[in-house]
Structures are given as C-alpha cells and as structure tokens.
CSV table of C-alpha atoms in Angstrom, one decimal:
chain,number,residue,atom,x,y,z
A,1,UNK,CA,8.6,-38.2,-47.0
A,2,UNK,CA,6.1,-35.7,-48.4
A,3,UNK,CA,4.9,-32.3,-46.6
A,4,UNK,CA,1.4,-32.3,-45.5
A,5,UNK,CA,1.0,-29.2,-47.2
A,6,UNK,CA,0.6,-30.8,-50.5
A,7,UNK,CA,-2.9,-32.0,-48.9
A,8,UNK,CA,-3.9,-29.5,-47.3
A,9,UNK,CA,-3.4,-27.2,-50.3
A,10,UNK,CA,-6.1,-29.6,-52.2
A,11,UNK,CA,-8.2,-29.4,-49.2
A,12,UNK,CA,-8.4,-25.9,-50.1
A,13,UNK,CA,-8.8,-25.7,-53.6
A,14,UNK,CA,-11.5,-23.3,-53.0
A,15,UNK,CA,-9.8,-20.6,-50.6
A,16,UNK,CA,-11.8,-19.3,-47.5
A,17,UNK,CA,-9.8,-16.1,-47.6
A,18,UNK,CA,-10.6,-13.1,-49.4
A,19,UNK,CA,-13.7,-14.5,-50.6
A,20,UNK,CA,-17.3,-14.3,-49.1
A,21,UNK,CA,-19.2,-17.7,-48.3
A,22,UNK,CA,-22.4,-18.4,-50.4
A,23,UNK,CA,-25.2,-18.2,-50.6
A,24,UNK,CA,-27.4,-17.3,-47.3
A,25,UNK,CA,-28.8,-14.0,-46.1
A,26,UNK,CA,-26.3,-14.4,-43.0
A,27,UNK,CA,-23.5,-15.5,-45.2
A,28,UNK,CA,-23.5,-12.9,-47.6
A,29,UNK,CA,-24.4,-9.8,-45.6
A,30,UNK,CA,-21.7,-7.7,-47.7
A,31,UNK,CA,-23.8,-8.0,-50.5
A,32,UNK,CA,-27.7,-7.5,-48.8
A,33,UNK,CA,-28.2,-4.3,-50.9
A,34,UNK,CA,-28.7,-6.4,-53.9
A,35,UNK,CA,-31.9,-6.9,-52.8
A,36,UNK,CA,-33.5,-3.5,-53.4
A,37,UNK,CA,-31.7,-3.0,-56.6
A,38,UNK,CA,-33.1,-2.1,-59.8
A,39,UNK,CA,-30.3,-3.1,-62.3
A,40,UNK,CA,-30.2,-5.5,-64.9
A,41,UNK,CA,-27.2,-8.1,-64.1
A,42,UNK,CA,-25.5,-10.4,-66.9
A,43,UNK,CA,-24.3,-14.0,-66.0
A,44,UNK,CA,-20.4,-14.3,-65.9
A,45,UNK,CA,-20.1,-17.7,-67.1
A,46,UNK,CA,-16.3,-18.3,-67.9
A,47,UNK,CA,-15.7,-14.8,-70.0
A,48,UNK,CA,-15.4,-12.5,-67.2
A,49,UNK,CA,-13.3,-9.9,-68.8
A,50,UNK,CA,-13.1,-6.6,-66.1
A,51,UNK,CA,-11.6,-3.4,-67.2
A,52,UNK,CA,-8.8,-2.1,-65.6
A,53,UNK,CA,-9.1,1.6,-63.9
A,54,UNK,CA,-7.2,4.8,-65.2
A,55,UNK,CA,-4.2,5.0,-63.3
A,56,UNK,CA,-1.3,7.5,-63.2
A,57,UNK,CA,2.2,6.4,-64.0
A,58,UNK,CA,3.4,3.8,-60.8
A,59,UNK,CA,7.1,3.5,-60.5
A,60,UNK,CA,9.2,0.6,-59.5
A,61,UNK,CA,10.0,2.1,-56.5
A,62,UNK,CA,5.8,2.7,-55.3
A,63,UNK,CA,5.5,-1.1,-56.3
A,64,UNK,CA,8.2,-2.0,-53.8
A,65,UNK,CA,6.9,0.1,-51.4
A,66,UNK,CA,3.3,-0.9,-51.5
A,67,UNK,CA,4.7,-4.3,-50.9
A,68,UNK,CA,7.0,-3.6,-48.2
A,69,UNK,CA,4.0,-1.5,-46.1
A,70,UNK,CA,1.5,-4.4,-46.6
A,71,UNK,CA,4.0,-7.1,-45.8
A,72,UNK,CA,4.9,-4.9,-42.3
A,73,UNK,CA,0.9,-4.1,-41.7
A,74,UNK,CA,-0.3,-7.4,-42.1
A,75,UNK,CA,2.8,-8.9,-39.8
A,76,UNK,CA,2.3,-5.9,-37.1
A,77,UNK,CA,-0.1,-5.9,-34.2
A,78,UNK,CA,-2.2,-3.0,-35.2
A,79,UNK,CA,-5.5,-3.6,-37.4
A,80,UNK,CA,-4.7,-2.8,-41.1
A,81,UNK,CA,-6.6,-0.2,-42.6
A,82,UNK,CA,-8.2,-1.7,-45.9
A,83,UNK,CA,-8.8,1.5,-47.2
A,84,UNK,CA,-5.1,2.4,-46.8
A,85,UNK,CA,-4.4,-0.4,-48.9
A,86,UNK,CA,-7.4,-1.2,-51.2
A,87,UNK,CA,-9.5,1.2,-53.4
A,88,UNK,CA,-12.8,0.0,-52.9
A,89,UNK,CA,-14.8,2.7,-54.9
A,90,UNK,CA,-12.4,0.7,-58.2
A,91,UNK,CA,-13.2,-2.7,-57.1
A,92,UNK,CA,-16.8,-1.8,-57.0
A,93,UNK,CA,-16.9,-0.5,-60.5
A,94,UNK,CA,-15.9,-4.2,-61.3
A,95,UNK,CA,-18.5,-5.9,-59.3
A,96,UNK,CA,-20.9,-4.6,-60.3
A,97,UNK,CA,-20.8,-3.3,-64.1
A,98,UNK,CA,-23.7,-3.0,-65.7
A,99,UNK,CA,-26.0,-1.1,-63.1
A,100,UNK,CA,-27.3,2.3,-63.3
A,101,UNK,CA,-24.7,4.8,-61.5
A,102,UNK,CA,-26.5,7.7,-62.1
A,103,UNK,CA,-29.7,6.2,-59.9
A,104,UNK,CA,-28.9,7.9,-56.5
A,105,UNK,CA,-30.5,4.8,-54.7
A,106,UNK,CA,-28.1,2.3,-56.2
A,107,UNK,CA,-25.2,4.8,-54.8
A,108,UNK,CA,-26.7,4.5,-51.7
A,109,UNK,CA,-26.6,0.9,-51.8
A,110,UNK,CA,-23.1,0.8,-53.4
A,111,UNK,CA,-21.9,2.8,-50.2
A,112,UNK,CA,-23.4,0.3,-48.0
A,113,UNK,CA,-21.9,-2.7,-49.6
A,114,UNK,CA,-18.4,-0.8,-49.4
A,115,UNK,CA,-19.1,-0.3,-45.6
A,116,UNK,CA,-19.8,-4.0,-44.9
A,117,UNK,CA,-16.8,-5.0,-47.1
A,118,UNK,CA,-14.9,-3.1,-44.6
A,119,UNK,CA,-15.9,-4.9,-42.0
A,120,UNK,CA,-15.2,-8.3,-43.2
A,121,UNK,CA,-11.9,-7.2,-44.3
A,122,UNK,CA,-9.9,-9.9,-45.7
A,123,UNK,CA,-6.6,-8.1,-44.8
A,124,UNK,CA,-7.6,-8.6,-40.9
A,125,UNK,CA,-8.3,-12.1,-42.3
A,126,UNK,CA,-4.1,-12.3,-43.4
A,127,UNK,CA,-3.4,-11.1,-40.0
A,128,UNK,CA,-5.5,-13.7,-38.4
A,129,UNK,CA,-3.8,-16.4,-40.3
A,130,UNK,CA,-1.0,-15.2,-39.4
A,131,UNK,CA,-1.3,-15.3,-36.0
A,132,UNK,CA,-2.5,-18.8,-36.0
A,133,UNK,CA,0.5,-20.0,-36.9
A,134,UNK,CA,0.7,-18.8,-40.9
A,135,UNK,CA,2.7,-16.4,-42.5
A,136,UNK,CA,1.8,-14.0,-45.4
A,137,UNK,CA,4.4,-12.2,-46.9
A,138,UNK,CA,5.9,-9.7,-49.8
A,139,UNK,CA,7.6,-11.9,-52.5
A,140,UNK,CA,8.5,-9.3,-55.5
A,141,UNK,CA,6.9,-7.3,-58.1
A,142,UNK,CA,6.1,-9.3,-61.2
A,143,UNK,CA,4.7,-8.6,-64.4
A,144,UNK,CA,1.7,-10.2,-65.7
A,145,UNK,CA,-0.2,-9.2,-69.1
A,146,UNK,CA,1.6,-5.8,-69.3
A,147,UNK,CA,1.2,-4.6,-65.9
A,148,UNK,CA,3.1,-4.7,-62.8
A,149,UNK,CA,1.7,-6.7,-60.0
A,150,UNK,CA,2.0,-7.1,-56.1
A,151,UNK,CA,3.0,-11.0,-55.1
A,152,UNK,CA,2.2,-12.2,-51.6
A,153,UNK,CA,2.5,-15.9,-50.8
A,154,UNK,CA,0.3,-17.2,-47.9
A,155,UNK,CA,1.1,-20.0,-46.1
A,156,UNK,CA,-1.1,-21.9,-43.3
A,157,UNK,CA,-1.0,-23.1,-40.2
A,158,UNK,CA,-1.9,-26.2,-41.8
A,159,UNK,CA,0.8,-26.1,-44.1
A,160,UNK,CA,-1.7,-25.3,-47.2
A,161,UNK,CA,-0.3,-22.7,-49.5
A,162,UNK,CA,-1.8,-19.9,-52.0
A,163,UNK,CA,-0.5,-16.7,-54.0
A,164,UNK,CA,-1.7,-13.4,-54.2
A,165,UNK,CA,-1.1,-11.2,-56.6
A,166,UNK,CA,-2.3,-7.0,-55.6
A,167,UNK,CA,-3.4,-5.0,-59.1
A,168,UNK,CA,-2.3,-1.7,-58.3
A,169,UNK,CA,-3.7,1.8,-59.4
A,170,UNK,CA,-2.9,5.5,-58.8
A,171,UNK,CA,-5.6,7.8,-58.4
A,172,UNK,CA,-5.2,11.4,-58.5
A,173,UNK,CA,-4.6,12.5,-54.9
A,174,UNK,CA,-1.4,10.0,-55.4
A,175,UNK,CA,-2.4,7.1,-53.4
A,176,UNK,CA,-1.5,3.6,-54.5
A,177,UNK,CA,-3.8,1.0,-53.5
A,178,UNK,CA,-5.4,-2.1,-55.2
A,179,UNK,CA,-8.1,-2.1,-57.3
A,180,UNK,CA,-8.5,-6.5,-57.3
A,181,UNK,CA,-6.7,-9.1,-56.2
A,182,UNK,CA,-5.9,-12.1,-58.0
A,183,UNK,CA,-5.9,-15.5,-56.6
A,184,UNK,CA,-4.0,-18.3,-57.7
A,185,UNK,CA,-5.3,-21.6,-56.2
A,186,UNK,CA,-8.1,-20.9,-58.0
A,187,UNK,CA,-7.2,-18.8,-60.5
A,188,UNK,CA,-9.9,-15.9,-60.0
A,189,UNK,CA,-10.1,-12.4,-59.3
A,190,UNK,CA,-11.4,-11.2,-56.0
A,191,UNK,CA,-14.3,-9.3,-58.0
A,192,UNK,CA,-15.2,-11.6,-60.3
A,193,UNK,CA,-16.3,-14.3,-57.1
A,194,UNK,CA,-17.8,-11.9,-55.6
A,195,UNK,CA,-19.5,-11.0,-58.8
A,196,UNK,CA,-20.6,-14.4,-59.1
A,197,UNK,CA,-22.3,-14.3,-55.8
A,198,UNK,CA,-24.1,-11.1,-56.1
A,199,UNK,CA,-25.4,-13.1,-59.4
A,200,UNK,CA,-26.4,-16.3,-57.0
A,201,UNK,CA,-27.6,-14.4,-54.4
A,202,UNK,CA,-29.7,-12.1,-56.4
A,203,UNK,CA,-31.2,-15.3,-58.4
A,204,UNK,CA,-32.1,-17.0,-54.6
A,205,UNK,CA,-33.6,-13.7,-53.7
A,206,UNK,CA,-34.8,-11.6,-56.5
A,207,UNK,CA,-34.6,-13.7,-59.5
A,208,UNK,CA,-36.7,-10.9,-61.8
A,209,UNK,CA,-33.8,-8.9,-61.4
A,210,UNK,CA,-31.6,-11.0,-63.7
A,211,UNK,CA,-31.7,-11.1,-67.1
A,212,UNK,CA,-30.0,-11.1,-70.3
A,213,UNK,CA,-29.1,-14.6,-70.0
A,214,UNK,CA,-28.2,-17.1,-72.5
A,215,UNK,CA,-29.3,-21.3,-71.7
A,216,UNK,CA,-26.6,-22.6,-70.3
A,217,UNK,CA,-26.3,-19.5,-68.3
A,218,UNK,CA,-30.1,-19.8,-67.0
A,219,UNK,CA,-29.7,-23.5,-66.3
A,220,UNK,CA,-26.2,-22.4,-63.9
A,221,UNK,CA,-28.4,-20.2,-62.1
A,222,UNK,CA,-31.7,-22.5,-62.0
A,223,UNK,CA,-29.0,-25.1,-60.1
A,224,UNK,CA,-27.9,-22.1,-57.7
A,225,UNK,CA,-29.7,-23.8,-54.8
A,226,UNK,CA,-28.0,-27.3,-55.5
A,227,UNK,CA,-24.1,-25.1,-56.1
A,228,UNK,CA,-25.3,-23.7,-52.6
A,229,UNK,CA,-25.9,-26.5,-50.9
A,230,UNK,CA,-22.9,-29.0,-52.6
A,231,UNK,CA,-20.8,-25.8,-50.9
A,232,UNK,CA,-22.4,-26.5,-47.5
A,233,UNK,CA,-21.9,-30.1,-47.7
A,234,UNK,CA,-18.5,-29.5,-48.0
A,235,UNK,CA,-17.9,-26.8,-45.1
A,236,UNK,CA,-19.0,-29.4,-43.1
A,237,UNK,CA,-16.7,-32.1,-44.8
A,238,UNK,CA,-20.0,-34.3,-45.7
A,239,UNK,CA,-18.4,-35.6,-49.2
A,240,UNK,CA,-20.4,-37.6,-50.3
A,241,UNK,CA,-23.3,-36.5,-50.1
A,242,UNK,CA,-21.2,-33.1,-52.3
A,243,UNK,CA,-21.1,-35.7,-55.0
A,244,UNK,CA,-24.4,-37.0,-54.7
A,245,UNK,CA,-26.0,-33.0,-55.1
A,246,UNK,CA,-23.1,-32.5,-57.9
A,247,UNK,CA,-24.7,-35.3,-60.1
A,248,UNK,CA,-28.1,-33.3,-59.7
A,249,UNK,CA,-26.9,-30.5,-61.5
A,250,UNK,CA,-27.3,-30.2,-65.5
A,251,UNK,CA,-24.2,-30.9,-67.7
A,252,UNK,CA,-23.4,-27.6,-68.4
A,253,UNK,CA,-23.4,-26.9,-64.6
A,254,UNK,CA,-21.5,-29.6,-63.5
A,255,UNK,CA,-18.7,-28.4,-66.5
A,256,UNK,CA,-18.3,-25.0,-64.7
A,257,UNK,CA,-14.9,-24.4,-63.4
A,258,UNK,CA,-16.0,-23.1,-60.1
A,259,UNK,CA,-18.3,-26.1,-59.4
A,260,UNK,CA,-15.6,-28.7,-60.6
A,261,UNK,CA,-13.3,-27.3,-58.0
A,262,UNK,CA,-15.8,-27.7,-55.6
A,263,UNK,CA,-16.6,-31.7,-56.5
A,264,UNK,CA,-12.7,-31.9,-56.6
A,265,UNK,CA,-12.4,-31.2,-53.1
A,266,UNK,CA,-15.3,-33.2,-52.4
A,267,UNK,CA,-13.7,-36.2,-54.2
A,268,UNK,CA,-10.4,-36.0,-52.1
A,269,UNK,CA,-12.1,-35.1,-49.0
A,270,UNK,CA,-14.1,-38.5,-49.7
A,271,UNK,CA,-11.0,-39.9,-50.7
A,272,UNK,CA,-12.7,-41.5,-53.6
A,273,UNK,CA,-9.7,-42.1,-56.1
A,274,UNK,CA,-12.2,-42.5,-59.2
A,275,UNK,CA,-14.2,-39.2,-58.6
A,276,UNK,CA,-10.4,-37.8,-58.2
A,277,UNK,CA,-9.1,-39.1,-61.8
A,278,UNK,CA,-12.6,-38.4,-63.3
A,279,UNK,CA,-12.7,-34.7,-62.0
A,280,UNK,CA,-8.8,-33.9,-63.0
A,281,UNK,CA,-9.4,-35.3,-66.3
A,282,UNK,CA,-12.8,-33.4,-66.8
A,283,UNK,CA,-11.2,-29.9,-65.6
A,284,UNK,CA,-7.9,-30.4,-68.2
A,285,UNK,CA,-10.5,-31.1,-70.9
A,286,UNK,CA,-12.2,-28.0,-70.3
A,287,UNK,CA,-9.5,-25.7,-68.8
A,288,UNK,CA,-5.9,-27.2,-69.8
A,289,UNK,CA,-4.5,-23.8,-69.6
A,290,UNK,CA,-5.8,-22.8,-66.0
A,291,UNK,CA,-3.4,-22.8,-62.9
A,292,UNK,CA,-6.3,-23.9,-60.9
A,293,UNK,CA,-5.6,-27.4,-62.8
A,294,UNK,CA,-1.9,-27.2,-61.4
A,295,UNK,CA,-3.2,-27.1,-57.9
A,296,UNK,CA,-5.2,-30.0,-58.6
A,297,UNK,CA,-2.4,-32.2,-60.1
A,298,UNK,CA,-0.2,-31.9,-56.8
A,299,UNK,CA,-2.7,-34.0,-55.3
A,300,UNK,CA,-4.1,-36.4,-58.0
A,301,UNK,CA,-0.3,-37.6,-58.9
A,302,UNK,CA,1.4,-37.0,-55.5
A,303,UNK,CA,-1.6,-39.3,-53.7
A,304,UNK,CA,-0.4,-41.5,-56.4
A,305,UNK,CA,3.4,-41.4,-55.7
A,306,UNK,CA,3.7,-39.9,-59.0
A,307,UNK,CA,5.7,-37.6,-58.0
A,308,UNK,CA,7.9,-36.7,-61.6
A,309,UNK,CA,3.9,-35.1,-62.6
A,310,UNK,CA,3.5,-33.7,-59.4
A,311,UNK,CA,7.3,-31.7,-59.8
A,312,UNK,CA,5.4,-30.4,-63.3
A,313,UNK,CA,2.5,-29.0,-62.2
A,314,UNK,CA,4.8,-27.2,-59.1
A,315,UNK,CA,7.1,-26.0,-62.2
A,316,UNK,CA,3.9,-24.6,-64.1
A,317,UNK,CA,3.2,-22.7,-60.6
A,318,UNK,CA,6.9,-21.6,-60.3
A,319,UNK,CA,7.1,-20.3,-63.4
A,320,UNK,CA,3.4,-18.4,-63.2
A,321,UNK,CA,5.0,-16.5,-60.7
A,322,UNK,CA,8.1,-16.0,-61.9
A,323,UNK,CA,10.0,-18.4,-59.3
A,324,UNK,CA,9.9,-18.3,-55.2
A,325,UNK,CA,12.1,-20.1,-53.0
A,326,UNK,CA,9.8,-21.8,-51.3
A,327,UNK,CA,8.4,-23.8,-54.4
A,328,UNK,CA,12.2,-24.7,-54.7
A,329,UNK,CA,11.9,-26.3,-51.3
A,330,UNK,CA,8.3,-28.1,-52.3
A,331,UNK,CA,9.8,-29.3,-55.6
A,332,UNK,CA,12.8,-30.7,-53.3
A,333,UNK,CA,10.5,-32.4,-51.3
A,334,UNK,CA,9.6,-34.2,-54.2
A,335,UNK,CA,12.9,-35.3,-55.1
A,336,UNK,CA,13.4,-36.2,-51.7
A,337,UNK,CA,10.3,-38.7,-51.7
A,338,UNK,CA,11.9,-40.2,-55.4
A,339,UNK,CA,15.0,-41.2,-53.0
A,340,UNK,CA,17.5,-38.3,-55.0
A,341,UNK,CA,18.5,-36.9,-51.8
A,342,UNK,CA,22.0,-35.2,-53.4
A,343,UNK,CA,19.5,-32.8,-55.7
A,344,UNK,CA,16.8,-32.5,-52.8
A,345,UNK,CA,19.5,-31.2,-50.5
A,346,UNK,CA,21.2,-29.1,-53.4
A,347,UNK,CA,17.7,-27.9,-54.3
A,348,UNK,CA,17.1,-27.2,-50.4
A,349,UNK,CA,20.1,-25.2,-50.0
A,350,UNK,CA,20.0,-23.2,-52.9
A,351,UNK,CA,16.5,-21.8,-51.8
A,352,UNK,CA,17.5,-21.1,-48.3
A,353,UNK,CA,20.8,-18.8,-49.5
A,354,UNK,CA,17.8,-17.0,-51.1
A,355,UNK,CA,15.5,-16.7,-47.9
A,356,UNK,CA,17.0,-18.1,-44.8
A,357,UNK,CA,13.3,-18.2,-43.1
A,358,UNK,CA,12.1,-20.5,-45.2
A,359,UNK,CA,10.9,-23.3,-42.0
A,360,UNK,CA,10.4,-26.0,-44.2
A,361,UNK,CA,13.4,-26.2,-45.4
A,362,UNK,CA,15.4,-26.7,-42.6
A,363,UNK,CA,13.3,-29.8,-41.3
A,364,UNK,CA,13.8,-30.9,-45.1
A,365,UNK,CA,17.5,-30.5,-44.7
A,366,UNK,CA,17.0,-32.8,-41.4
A,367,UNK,CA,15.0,-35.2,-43.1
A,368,UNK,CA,17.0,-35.7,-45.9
A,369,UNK,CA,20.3,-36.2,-43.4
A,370,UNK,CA,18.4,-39.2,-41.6
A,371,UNK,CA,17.5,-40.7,-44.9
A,372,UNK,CA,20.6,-40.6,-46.2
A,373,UNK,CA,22.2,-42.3,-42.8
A,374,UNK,CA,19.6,-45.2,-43.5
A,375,UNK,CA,20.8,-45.6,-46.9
A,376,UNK,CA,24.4,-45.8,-46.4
C-alpha cells in the first residue's frame, strides 16, 4: 500500500514555497524595480555559479543554534522575523550580479525589492504550511561542498515532501543568518529562480535591457511568453494544453531543466504515461547527476509498481542529505508494497527509535500488522 505522498511530491516538482510565481506584473511585484533599471543582465542558462559572501568563523554550536531558533520560530505562533533569520542585503548581491552598485538609483531600487521580499516572506509561508496541517522542522547540520549547511525537511498537508538546506554567514556585528537557500525537489537556489525571473520579467517588460546573450540563450528568452503561459496552464491543472504550449518552444528551450520539470508535472497531472517515460528519459540524458531527476523517478517507477527503482532514487535522496528517518519510513513503505513486511517493519522501527514523531510511521506499523494477518 503506497503513501500518497509519493504523488503528491511529483505534483510538486516545481515547489510553490520560497519561490515567486512568474511572470505577470501582479505576480512578480517583488521584483517591479526591474523596470526602471539601467543594468546590463546575463542569461543564467544552466551555469549559474553565485559566489559565496565573506563570513566570520561559524561554530558547530551557532549552526545548531540557528537550527534550533528557526525550527521553534517557524512552529511558534508569533510571525517570524525574516530579517532575524535571513541576510537579505547577501542574497541580493546574488540576484542581481552584474548591475551597477555604485548608481544610487539602482540602490534605491535594490532597497525596494528587499522591502517587498519582506513582505512575501517565505518563512511566514513555513508557518502557514504548518498550520495547515504540515510540519517543517530542524533535521541536522550537514556538510555540503566544504561548508556547513542548515537541513529543514518540509512536509505537507498533502503528504508531499521537500528539503531545505539554510547557507549560513557571519557578518561582522555577529549575526548568523542565511545568505540562500537551497532547494532540493528541484535542485535550485533560492537566488538563482529568482534570478531567472528578474531575467523573464525584464525580457516581457524591458527587453533592451538584456544583453550579452548567446543563441540558445536568446531563443530561451524569445519563448518567455510560451514558459509563462505552460506555467499558468499548469496552476490551473489544464495539462494538456501545458504540453501542447511545451511543443511550441524551440529545442533548446524545451531541453532546459526548469521547463522539463514543468512538462513533467504536466505529463503526470495529465496522466499521460508516454509524456512521463519521454520526459524522465529526456531529463537523465541531459542532467543524470541532478537530484531533481530523483524526485522524478519516485513517480515514473512507483506509478509503475517498480518499486526496487523507486527505493534508488529515495537512496540517492537519503544519501544527498546524509540520511533522515523519515526517508527510512518512505523507503519501508516501499518494501511494504513489494509484500517484505519483516524488513518494512524492521525498517519502520528503526526510524521511529530515531524520532518517535514520525506520523507516518505508525500508520505504516498498522498497515503492515493487517497485512501480515491477511497473509498468514
């Protein structure tokens, strides 16, 4: 019997939270003063490469902590105080590299993009969810590419699931606070979408402003109104016609990690099992080394009832994040489905000694007790 998370994980391949929507005036206010700038912008494409900020020395301990206060904030009544939390002045500095910070009207305009991030704040967004029904909460300190890192796992209402991982830096007045955030359903930094909108949104608006493009670049952006509305399409769950706008866009377009997550959702949302093998197979092709891809594969083999692949790409995740209980409990759900209810309930046990308020683990322990009862 398989969780509906693994579902409603797919159904989300391209997270709401802590991302902006595209493309429209209304939908993008936090980034309206991109349309009196006077900078030059580059196109991403797929080498987004930010630079991390100076930082003094954090110790394990301020890692911990940082965690810990989050985690409490986020699960406590009171509204959370992004700034308290997140160094926005940093994450600007990778948003928008490349403009002139010495022109006192772009500062201006910086400041008012800061002040409308504020107000959407994605952490009230974690405490929304959570209040719904979800949870978000503090899983450890891990280290990724030489530096420590901040781990929060979100859960849904819905029973869809997501990491977070908080980049962490210390400015000189002592504070610790985040600088991006990394997101691993679809394997992005929080700057880099919203870099990739301020580059959409500028091209929809005030295309002179962007140059320095290569062709496949331009042709990306020449399709933004197509990416804009295959995005709509799918906010309002009209799949098909997402595919039918995806097939409008040029090769090179259609190749884009960003936009094959989108026709992925639209492919299981239309439950159209050839789009799904066809997009899966296109995406390992082009990015066989992305955890976006592992996200994918729950759903392509587990809609399947291939559930040995689906226990890999859930190991691949595990191990990205250096092990969490509650994968243990997704992989035994797995094994419970296969009919190997002795490991399932081993598997089950072992990860609730490790966090006892793991939910989903005692209905699995329930489940696999009536199965068992069935097959004696």
């Amino acid at each position: 019997m398989l969780s509906k998370s693994i579902t409603n994980t797919v159904m989300n391949v391209i997270p709401q939270r802590f991302q902006p929507r595209p493309f429209g005036v209304a939908r993008v206010a936090v980034l309206a003063w991109a349309v009196w700038s006077c900078c030059v912008w580059t196109a991403l494409g797929d080498d987004y490469q930010p630079t991390a900020p100076k930082s003094l020395p954090i110790s394990a301990q301020e890692y911990l902590s940082y965690g810990e206060r989050l985690d409490q904030e986020i699960n406590g009544t009171a509204t959370v105080d992004f700034n308290k939390f997140c160094n926005l002045d940093q994450m600007v500095d990778r948003v928008a590299g490349g403009m002139d910070r010495n022109d006192t009207k772009i500062e201006s305009l910086l400041n008012g993009w800061k002040q409308g991030y504020v107000q959407s704040n994605p952490l009230n967004l974690m405490q929304q969810l959570v209040s719904n029904g979800g949870s978000y909460e503090f899983v450890k300190v891990l280290n990724r590419q030489g530096e420590q890192r901040v781990l929060f796992r979100m859960i849904r209402d819905d029973g869809g699931y997501n990491y977070h991982e908080f980049l962490l830096a210390k400015s000189n007045d002592g504070q610790v606070r985040a600088y991006d955030i990394y997101t691993h359903l679809n394997a992005e930094y929080q700057t880099e979408t919203s870099r990739r909108l301020l580059l959409y949104y500028l091209q929809q608006n005030e295309a002179s402003l962007v140059k320095n493009v290569d062709a496949d670049q331009k042709a990306e952006l020449e399709s933004v109104d197509k990416i804009s509305q295959m995005s709509d399409f799918n906010q309002n769950k009209n799949y098909e016609k997402a595919l039918l706008v995806y097939y409008q866009m040029p090769e090179k377009t259609q190749e884009l990690k960003h936009v094959l997550t989108m026709r992925f959702t639209a492919a299981f949302g239309a439950l159209n099992h050839t789009e799904i093998l066809k997009t899966y197979q296109l995406f390992q092709a082009r990015y066989p080394k992305d955890n976006c891809l592992n996200f994918m594969g729950i759903a392509y083999f587990s809609s399947r009832g291939d559930y040995d692949q689906t226990l890999k790409c859930l190991e691949s995740i595990d191990q990205a994040i250096g092990g969490d209980p509650f994968l243990t409990i997704k992989k035994a759900e797995m094994y419970e489905a296969k009919g190997q209810f002795p490991i399932a309930e081993q598997m089950t046990q072992g990860a609730l000694q490790q966090d006892s308020t793991l939910i989903d683990g005692y209905w699995l322990m329930i489940t696999i007790a009536l199965n068992q009862e069935d097959h004696v």
